[in-house]
Structures are given as C-alpha cells and as structure tokens.
XYZ file of C-alpha atoms in Angstrom:
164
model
C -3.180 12.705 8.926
C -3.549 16.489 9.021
C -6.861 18.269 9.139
C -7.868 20.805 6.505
C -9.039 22.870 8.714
C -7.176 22.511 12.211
C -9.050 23.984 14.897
C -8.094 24.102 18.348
C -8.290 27.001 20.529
C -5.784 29.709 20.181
C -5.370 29.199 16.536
C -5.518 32.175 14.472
C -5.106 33.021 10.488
C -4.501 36.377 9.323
C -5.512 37.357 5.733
C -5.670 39.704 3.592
C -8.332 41.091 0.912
C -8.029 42.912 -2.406
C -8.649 46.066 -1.220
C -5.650 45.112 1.605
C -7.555 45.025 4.164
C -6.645 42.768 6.840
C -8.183 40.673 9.380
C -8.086 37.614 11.811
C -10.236 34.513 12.507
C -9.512 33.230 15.361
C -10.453 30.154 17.849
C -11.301 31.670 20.860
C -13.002 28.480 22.464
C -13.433 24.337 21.920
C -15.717 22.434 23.949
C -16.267 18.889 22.725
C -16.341 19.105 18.560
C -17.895 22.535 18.843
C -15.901 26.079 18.323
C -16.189 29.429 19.355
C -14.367 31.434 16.265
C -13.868 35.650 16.220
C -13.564 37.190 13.134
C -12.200 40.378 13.327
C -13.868 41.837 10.045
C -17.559 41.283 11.256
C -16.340 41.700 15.103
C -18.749 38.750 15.912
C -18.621 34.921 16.891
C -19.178 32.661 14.410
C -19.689 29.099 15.332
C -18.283 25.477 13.823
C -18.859 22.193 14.904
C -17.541 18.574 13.560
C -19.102 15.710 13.301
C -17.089 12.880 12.323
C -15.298 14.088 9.366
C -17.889 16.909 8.314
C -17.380 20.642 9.146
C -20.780 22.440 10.164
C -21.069 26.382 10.335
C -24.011 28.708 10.838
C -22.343 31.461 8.651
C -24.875 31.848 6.022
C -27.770 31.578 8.345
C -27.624 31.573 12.244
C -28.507 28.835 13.623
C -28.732 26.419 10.472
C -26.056 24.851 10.502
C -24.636 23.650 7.276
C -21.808 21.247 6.229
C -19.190 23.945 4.326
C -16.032 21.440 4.656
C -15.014 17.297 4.098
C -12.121 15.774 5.421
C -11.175 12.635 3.032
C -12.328 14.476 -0.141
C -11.993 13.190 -3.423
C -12.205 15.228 -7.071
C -16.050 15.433 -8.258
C -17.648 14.928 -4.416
C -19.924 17.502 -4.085
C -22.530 18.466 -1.662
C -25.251 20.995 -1.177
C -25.290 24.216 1.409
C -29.321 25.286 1.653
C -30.302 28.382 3.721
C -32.794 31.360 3.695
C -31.321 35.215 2.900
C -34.094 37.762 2.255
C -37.035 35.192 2.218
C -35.321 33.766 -0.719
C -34.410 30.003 -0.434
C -30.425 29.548 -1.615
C -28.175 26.729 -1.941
C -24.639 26.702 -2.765
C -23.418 23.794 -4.615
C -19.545 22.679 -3.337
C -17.929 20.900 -5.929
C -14.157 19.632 -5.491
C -12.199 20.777 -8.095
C -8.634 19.343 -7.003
C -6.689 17.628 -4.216
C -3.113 17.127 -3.620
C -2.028 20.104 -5.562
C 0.445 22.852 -4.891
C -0.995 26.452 -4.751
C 1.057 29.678 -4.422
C -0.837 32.818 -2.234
C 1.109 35.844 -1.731
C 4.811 34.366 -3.287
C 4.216 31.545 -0.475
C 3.622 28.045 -1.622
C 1.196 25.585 -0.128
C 0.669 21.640 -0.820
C -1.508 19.101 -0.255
C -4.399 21.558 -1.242
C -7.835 21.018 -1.784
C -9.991 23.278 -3.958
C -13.047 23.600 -3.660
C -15.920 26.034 -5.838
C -19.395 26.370 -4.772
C -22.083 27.882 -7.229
C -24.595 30.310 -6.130
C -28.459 28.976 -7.010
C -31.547 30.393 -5.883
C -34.668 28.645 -5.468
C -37.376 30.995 -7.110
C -40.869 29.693 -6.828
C -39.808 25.766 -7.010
C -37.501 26.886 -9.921
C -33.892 26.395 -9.337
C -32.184 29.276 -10.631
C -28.255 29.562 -11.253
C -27.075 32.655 -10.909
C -23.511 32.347 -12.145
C -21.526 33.511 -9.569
C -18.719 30.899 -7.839
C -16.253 31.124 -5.561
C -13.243 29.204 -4.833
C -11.939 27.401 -1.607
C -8.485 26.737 -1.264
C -7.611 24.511 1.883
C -3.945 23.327 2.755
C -3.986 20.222 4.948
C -2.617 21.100 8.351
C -3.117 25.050 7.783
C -6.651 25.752 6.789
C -7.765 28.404 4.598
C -5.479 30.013 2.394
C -7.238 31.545 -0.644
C -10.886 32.500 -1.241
C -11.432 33.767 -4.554
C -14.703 34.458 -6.489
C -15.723 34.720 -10.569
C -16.504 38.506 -9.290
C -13.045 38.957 -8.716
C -12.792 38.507 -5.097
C -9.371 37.556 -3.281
C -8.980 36.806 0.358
C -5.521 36.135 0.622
C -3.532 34.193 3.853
C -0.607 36.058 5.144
C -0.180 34.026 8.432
C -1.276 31.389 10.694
C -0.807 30.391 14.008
C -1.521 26.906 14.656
C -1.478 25.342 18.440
C-alpha cells in the first residue's frame, strides 16, 4: 500500500500558488521515522515524524508537535490540531471529507485522493470560538500533497514531484 505522504530523503514537490509563485519542499534528511524537510518559501527546516500510521509536524508551533496526517483514513474521522499563536490557544479541527476520489490540479489528474478540511477555532477565555475559515487538503496516495485550498480563496497548486 502507498503512503499519502511518501517521505524519504531526496523527495521533493514543487508547487505553485495563486499569485504563481513557486516553491519546493523537500526531504533533505530521514533518520529513524523522523524528517528533516526544506521549504523553499520560508527558507527554513521544518520537521515531521511518524509514528505508526500518524504524521506529526511542528509547523504551527515549534516544538509541539501535532498529528496533521492519517494513513488508513476513512470519511467522517476527524481529529484535533491544538497549539498557541499570539498567546491565543487554537485548534484546527481535520475532518475527512473524501477518499478514493479522482481530483484534477493544474489539467493533471490524480486518484486515490484523500481530502481533508480543517476549521480554524480559537479558544477565547474557555470559549471555543469558530472563526469560519477552512482549508482543504488534498493528498494522492503514493504522491503527497497536491492541492491546498482555503474558503479565503487560497490555492497551492502541485506542478511536480520527485519521489525516491
């Protein structure tokens, strides 16, 4: 079975934003279940590890690492993402929307993709606050990322990959 999100060193996806602006992510190191990943927007490493089938990152808080990814996902699993931005407690709630479908990105088409949206909540004085703002995460078994889109209009489109 394919990962959704194959990561061994020297793989490296390419995409592209809405204002067509491009960049990389790119494995630059695995040791063990833990990755060293460049991104060449924020020119920084960003850091993933797996354990068993869950994929832990630090992105929206370094060094709290946070399951962002599932293998063996199923339509309605869902799962919470809690960190600290500003002093202000967050969580993102990921919801799968869809597996197994077919999903086109830039006139290419994908399958066996998984879709996944997480809604933006902030936790204001013990008050869990929505704030109405989702995005979307499209995952093709065996490729990885391929579409990020957002209810603000966002689009981070995949152009290439190279997978080792």
């Amino acid at each position: 079975m394919s990962a959704l999100y194959p990561l061994n060193a020297g793989n490296k996806w390419t995409y592209k934003m809405k204002d067509n602006n491009v960049f990389t992510n790119e494995v630059t190191k695995a040791d063990n279940g833990k990755y060293t990943m460049f991104n060449s927007m924020i020119k920084k490493d960003q850091f993933v590890k797996i354990d068993g089938d869950n994929y832990l990152a630090d992105n929206f808080e370094e060094g709290n690492f946070q399951i962002f990814l599932k293998e063996n996902l199923k339509t309605g699993d869902s799962w919470e993402i809690k960190y600290k931005a500003n002093s202000i407690d967050n969580i993102v709630v990921m919801t799968v929307k869809g597996t197994g479908s077919t999903h086109e990105v830039y006139g290419k088409t994908y399958n066996n993709v998984v879709m996944i949206e997480g809604e933006m909540k902030m936790n204001v004085n013990g008050n869990i606050m929505p704030i109405n703002y989702f995005t979307q995460y499209y995952y093709a078994k065996g490729i990885g990322l391929i579409l990020t889109t957002s209810s603000a209009g966002d689009y981070m489109g995949f152009v290439s990959y190279e997978i080792k």
